[in-house]
Amino acid sequence: MRAAAARVRTIRALLAEVADPEIPVLSIVDLGVVRHVRFASDGRLHVGIAPTYSGCPATEVIRVAVRAALDAGGHADAVLEEVLSPPGPANG
């Protein structure tokens, strides 16, 4: 369990390096765009991302940046999931 938690922290730190394209002094983690980082029972990484608001024009740019960061970090098989509900701060 500790190893999984450490892996999640490492991936969240990796994603914390992804700047928001509209407010580059903040990361997508700071803004709550990264909603979850989890490993499925098969060991595959799932990352949930949410737009900062409905119809956000930067959503696709953020998705591409997250994919690039995960690929560069050795997680090319990670699944990106769009999270639209519930609204609110990041959770896990």
Coordinates of N, CA, C and O in Angstrom, one line a residue:
M1 N 0.8 -1.2 0.0 CA 0.0 0.0 0.0 C 0.9 1.3 0.0 O 0.6 2.2 -0.7
R2 N 1.9 1.2 0.8 CA 2.8 2.4 0.8 C 3.5 2.6 -0.6 O 3.7 3.8 -0.9
A3 N 3.8 1.6 -1.2 CA 4.4 1.7 -2.6 C 3.5 2.4 -3.5 O 3.9 3.3 -4.3
A4 N 2.2 2.0 -3.5 CA 1.2 2.6 -4.4 C 1.0 4.1 -4.0 O 1.0 4.9 -4.9
A5 N 1.0 4.4 -2.7 CA 0.9 5.8 -2.3 C 2.1 6.6 -2.8 O 1.9 7.8 -3.2
A6 N 3.2 6.0 -2.7 CA 4.4 6.7 -3.2 C 4.4 7.0 -4.7 O 4.8 8.0 -5.2
R7 N 3.9 6.0 -5.4 CA 3.8 6.1 -6.9 C 2.8 7.2 -7.2 O 3.1 8.0 -8.1
V8 N 1.7 7.3 -6.5 CA 0.7 8.4 -6.7 C 1.3 9.7 -6.4 O 1.2 10.7 -7.2
R9 N 2.1 9.9 -5.3 CA 2.7 11.1 -5.0 C 3.7 11.5 -6.1 O 3.8 12.7 -6.5
T10 N 4.5 10.6 -6.6 CA 5.4 10.9 -7.7 C 4.7 11.4 -8.9 O 5.2 12.3 -9.5
I11 N 3.6 10.7 -9.3 CA 2.9 11.1 -10.5 C 2.3 12.5 -10.3 O 2.3 13.4 -11.2
R12 N 1.7 12.8 -9.1 CA 1.1 14.1 -8.8 C 2.2 15.2 -8.9 O 2.0 16.3 -9.4
A13 N 3.4 14.8 -8.4 CA 4.5 15.8 -8.5 C 4.9 16.1 -10.0 O 5.2 17.2 -10.3
L14 N 4.9 15.0 -10.8 CA 5.1 15.2 -12.2 C 4.1 16.1 -12.8 O 4.4 17.0 -13.6
L15 N 2.8 15.9 -12.5 CA 1.7 16.7 -13.1 C 1.7 18.1 -12.5 O 1.3 19.0 -13.2
A16 N 2.3 18.3 -11.3 CA 2.4 19.6 -10.7 C 3.4 20.5 -11.5 O 3.4 21.7 -11.4
E17 N 4.2 19.9 -12.4 CA 5.1 20.6 -13.3 C 4.4 21.1 -14.5 O 5.0 21.9 -15.3
V18 N 3.2 20.7 -14.8 CA 2.4 21.1 -16.0 C 1.7 22.5 -15.6 O 0.8 22.5 -14.8
A19 N 2.1 23.5 -16.3 CA 1.6 24.9 -16.0 C 0.2 25.0 -16.7 O 0.0 24.4 -17.8
D20 N -0.6 25.8 -16.1 CA -1.9 26.1 -16.7 C -1.6 27.0 -17.9 O -0.8 28.0 -17.8
P21 N -2.2 26.7 -19.1 CA -1.8 27.6 -20.3 C -2.3 29.0 -20.2 O -1.8 29.9 -20.8
E22 N -3.3 29.2 -19.4 CA -3.9 30.6 -19.2 C -3.3 31.4 -18.1 O -3.2 32.6 -18.1
I23 N -2.9 30.7 -17.0 CA -2.2 31.3 -15.8 C -1.0 30.5 -15.5 O -1.0 29.6 -14.6
P24 N 0.1 30.7 -16.3 CA 1.3 29.8 -16.2 C 2.0 29.9 -14.9 O 2.9 29.0 -14.6
V25 N 1.7 30.8 -14.0 CA 2.4 30.7 -12.7 C 1.7 29.7 -11.8 O 2.2 29.4 -10.7
L26 N 0.6 29.1 -12.2 CA -0.1 28.0 -11.5 C 0.0 26.8 -12.2 O -0.1 26.8 -13.5
S27 N 0.1 25.7 -11.5 CA 0.1 24.4 -12.2 C -1.4 23.8 -12.3 O -2.3 24.3 -11.6
I28 N -1.6 22.8 -13.1 CA -2.9 22.2 -13.2 C -3.3 21.5 -11.9 O -4.5 21.4 -11.6
V29 N -2.3 21.1 -11.1 CA -2.6 20.6 -9.8 C -3.1 21.7 -8.8 O -4.1 21.5 -8.1
D30 N -2.4 22.8 -8.9 CA -2.8 24.0 -8.1 C -4.3 24.4 -8.3 O -5.0 24.7 -7.4
L31 N -4.6 24.3 -9.6 CA -6.0 24.7 -10.0 C -7.1 23.7 -9.8 O -8.2 23.9 -10.0
G32 N -6.6 22.5 -9.4 CA -7.6 21.4 -9.2 C -8.1 20.7 -10.5 O -9.0 20.0 -10.5
V33 N -7.3 20.9 -11.5 CA -7.6 20.3 -12.8 C -7.4 18.8 -12.7 O -8.2 18.0 -13.2
V34 N -6.4 18.4 -12.0 CA -6.1 16.9 -11.7 C -7.0 16.5 -10.6 O -6.9 16.9 -9.5
R35 N -8.0 15.7 -11.0 CA -9.0 15.3 -10.0 C -8.7 14.0 -9.3 O -9.0 13.8 -8.1
H36 N -8.0 13.1 -10.0 CA -7.5 11.9 -9.3 C -6.4 11.2 -10.1 O -6.2 11.5 -11.3
V37 N -5.6 10.5 -9.3 CA -4.5 9.7 -9.8 C -4.6 8.4 -9.1 O -4.5 8.3 -7.9
R38 N -5.0 7.3 -9.9 CA -5.3 6.0 -9.3 C -4.7 4.9 -10.2 O -4.5 5.1 -11.4
F39 N -4.4 3.8 -9.5 CA -4.0 2.6 -10.3 C -5.2 1.6 -10.2 O -5.7 1.3 -9.1
A40 N -5.6 1.1 -11.4 CA -6.7 0.1 -11.4 C -6.2 -1.2 -10.9 O -5.0 -1.4 -10.7
S41 N -7.1 -2.1 -10.8 CA -6.7 -3.5 -10.3 C -5.7 -4.2 -11.2 O -5.0 -5.0 -10.7
D42 N -5.7 -3.8 -12.5 CA -4.8 -4.4 -13.4 C -3.4 -3.7 -13.4 O -2.5 -4.0 -14.2
G43 N -3.3 -2.6 -12.5 CA -2.1 -1.9 -12.4 C -1.9 -0.7 -13.3 O -1.0 0.1 -13.3
R44 N -2.9 -0.5 -14.2 CA -2.9 0.6 -15.1 C -3.2 1.9 -14.5 O -4.1 2.0 -13.7
L45 N -2.4 3.0 -14.8 CA -2.6 4.3 -14.2 C -3.8 5.0 -14.9 O -3.9 5.0 -16.1
H46 N -4.6 5.6 -14.1 CA -5.8 6.4 -14.5 C -5.6 7.8 -13.9 O -5.5 7.9 -12.7
V47 N -5.7 8.8 -14.8 CA -5.6 10.2 -14.3 C -6.9 10.9 -14.7 O -7.2 11.0 -15.9
G48 N -7.6 11.5 -13.8 CA -8.8 12.2 -14.1 C -8.5 13.7 -14.1 O -7.8 14.3 -13.2
I49 N -8.9 14.4 -15.2 CA -8.7 15.8 -15.4 C -10.0 16.4 -15.6 O -10.9 15.8 -16.3
A50 N -10.2 17.6 -15.1 CA -11.5 18.4 -15.3 C -11.2 19.8 -15.8 O -10.1 20.4 -15.4
P51 N -12.0 20.3 -16.7 CA -11.8 21.7 -17.1 C -12.0 22.6 -15.9 O -12.7 22.3 -15.0
T52 N -11.4 23.8 -15.9 CA -11.5 24.7 -14.8 C -12.9 25.3 -14.8 O -13.4 25.7 -13.8
Y53 N -13.6 25.3 -16.0 CA -15.0 25.7 -16.1 C -15.6 25.1 -17.4 O -14.8 24.7 -18.3
S54 N -16.9 25.0 -17.5 CA -17.5 24.4 -18.6 C -17.2 25.2 -19.9 O -17.3 26.4 -19.9
G55 N -16.7 24.5 -20.9 CA -16.4 25.1 -22.1 C -15.0 25.7 -22.2 O -14.7 26.5 -23.1
C56 N -14.2 25.5 -21.2 CA -12.9 26.1 -21.1 C -12.1 25.8 -22.4 O -11.9 24.6 -22.8
P57 N -11.6 26.8 -23.1 CA -10.9 26.6 -24.4 C -9.5 26.0 -24.2 O -9.0 25.5 -25.2
A58 N -9.0 26.0 -23.0 CA -7.7 25.4 -22.8 C -7.7 23.9 -22.5 O -6.7 23.3 -22.3
T59 N -8.9 23.3 -22.4 CA -9.0 21.9 -22.0 C -8.2 21.0 -22.9 O -7.5 20.1 -22.4
E60 N -8.2 21.2 -24.2 CA -7.5 20.3 -25.1 C -6.0 20.5 -24.9 O -5.2 19.6 -25.0
V61 N -5.6 21.7 -24.8 CA -4.2 22.1 -24.5 C -3.7 21.4 -23.3 O -2.6 20.8 -23.2
I62 N -4.5 21.4 -22.2 CA -4.1 20.8 -21.0 C -4.0 19.3 -21.1 O -3.1 18.6 -20.7
R63 N -5.0 18.7 -21.9 CA -5.0 17.2 -22.1 C -3.7 16.8 -22.8 O -3.0 15.8 -22.4
V64 N -3.3 17.6 -23.8 CA -2.0 17.3 -24.6 C -0.8 17.4 -23.7 O 0.1 16.6 -23.7
A65 N -0.8 18.5 -22.8 CA 0.3 18.7 -21.9 C 0.4 17.5 -20.9 O 1.5 17.1 -20.5
V66 N -0.7 17.1 -20.4 CA -0.8 16.0 -19.4 C -0.3 14.7 -20.1 O 0.6 14.0 -19.5
R67 N -0.7 14.5 -21.3 CA -0.3 13.3 -22.0 C 1.2 13.3 -22.2 O 1.9 12.3 -22.0
A68 N 1.7 14.5 -22.6 CA 3.2 14.6 -22.8 C 4.0 14.4 -21.5 O 5.0 13.7 -21.5
A69 N 3.5 14.9 -20.4 CA 4.2 14.8 -19.1 C 4.2 13.3 -18.7 O 5.2 12.8 -18.2
L70 N 3.0 12.7 -18.9 CA 2.9 11.2 -18.5 C 3.8 10.4 -19.4 O 4.5 9.5 -18.9
D71 N 3.8 10.6 -20.7 CA 4.7 9.9 -21.6 C 6.1 10.1 -21.2 O 6.9 9.1 -21.2
A72 N 6.5 11.3 -21.0 CA 7.9 11.6 -20.6 C 8.3 11.0 -19.3 O 9.5 10.6 -19.1
G73 N 7.3 10.8 -18.4 CA 7.6 10.2 -17.1 C 7.5 8.7 -17.1 O 7.6 8.1 -16.1
G74 N 7.4 8.1 -18.3 CA 7.3 6.7 -18.4 C 6.0 6.0 -18.2 O 5.9 4.9 -17.9
H75 N 4.9 6.8 -18.4 CA 3.5 6.4 -18.2 C 2.7 6.5 -19.5 O 1.6 7.0 -19.4
A76 N 3.3 6.0 -20.6 CA 2.6 6.2 -21.9 C 1.3 5.4 -22.0 O 0.5 5.7 -22.8
D77 N 1.2 4.4 -21.1 CA -0.1 3.6 -21.2 C -1.2 4.1 -20.2 O -2.2 3.5 -20.1
A78 N -0.9 5.3 -19.6 CA -1.9 5.9 -18.7 C -3.2 6.2 -19.4 O -3.1 6.7 -20.5
V79 N -4.3 6.1 -18.7 CA -5.6 6.4 -19.2 C -6.0 7.8 -18.7 O -5.9 8.0 -17.5
L80 N -6.3 8.7 -19.6 CA -6.8 10.0 -19.2 C -8.3 10.0 -19.2 O -8.9 9.5 -20.2
E81 N -8.9 10.4 -18.1 CA -10.3 10.4 -17.9 C -10.8 11.8 -17.7 O -10.3 12.6 -16.9
E82 N -11.8 12.2 -18.5 CA -12.4 13.5 -18.3 C -13.4 13.4 -17.2 O -14.3 12.6 -17.2
V83 N -13.3 14.3 -16.2 CA -14.1 14.3 -15.0 C -15.0 15.6 -15.0 O -14.4 16.7 -15.0
L84 N -16.3 15.5 -15.1 CA -17.1 16.6 -15.2 C -18.0 16.8 -13.9 O -18.5 17.8 -13.6
S85 N -18.0 15.7 -13.1 CA -18.8 15.8 -11.9 C -18.2 14.9 -10.9 O -17.6 13.8 -11.2
P86 N -18.2 15.3 -9.6 CA -18.8 16.5 -9.1 C -17.9 17.7 -9.3 O -16.7 17.5 -9.3
P87 N -18.5 18.8 -9.3 CA -17.7 20.0 -9.4 C -17.0 20.3 -8.0 O -17.5 19.7 -7.0
G88 N -16.0 21.0 -8.0 CA -15.3 21.3 -6.7 C -13.9 21.0 -6.7 O -13.3 20.8 -7.8
P89 N -13.2 21.1 -5.6 CA -11.8 21.0 -5.5 C -11.3 19.6 -5.8 O -12.1 18.6 -5.8
A90 N -10.0 19.5 -6.1 CA -9.4 18.2 -6.4 C -9.6 17.2 -5.2 O -9.7 17.6 -4.1
N91 N -9.7 15.9 -5.6 CA -9.9 14.9 -4.6 C -9.1 13.7 -4.9 O -9.5 12.9 -5.7
G92 N -8.0 13.5 -4.3 CA -7.2 12.3 -4.4 C -6.4 12.2 -5.6 O -5.8 11.6 -6.2

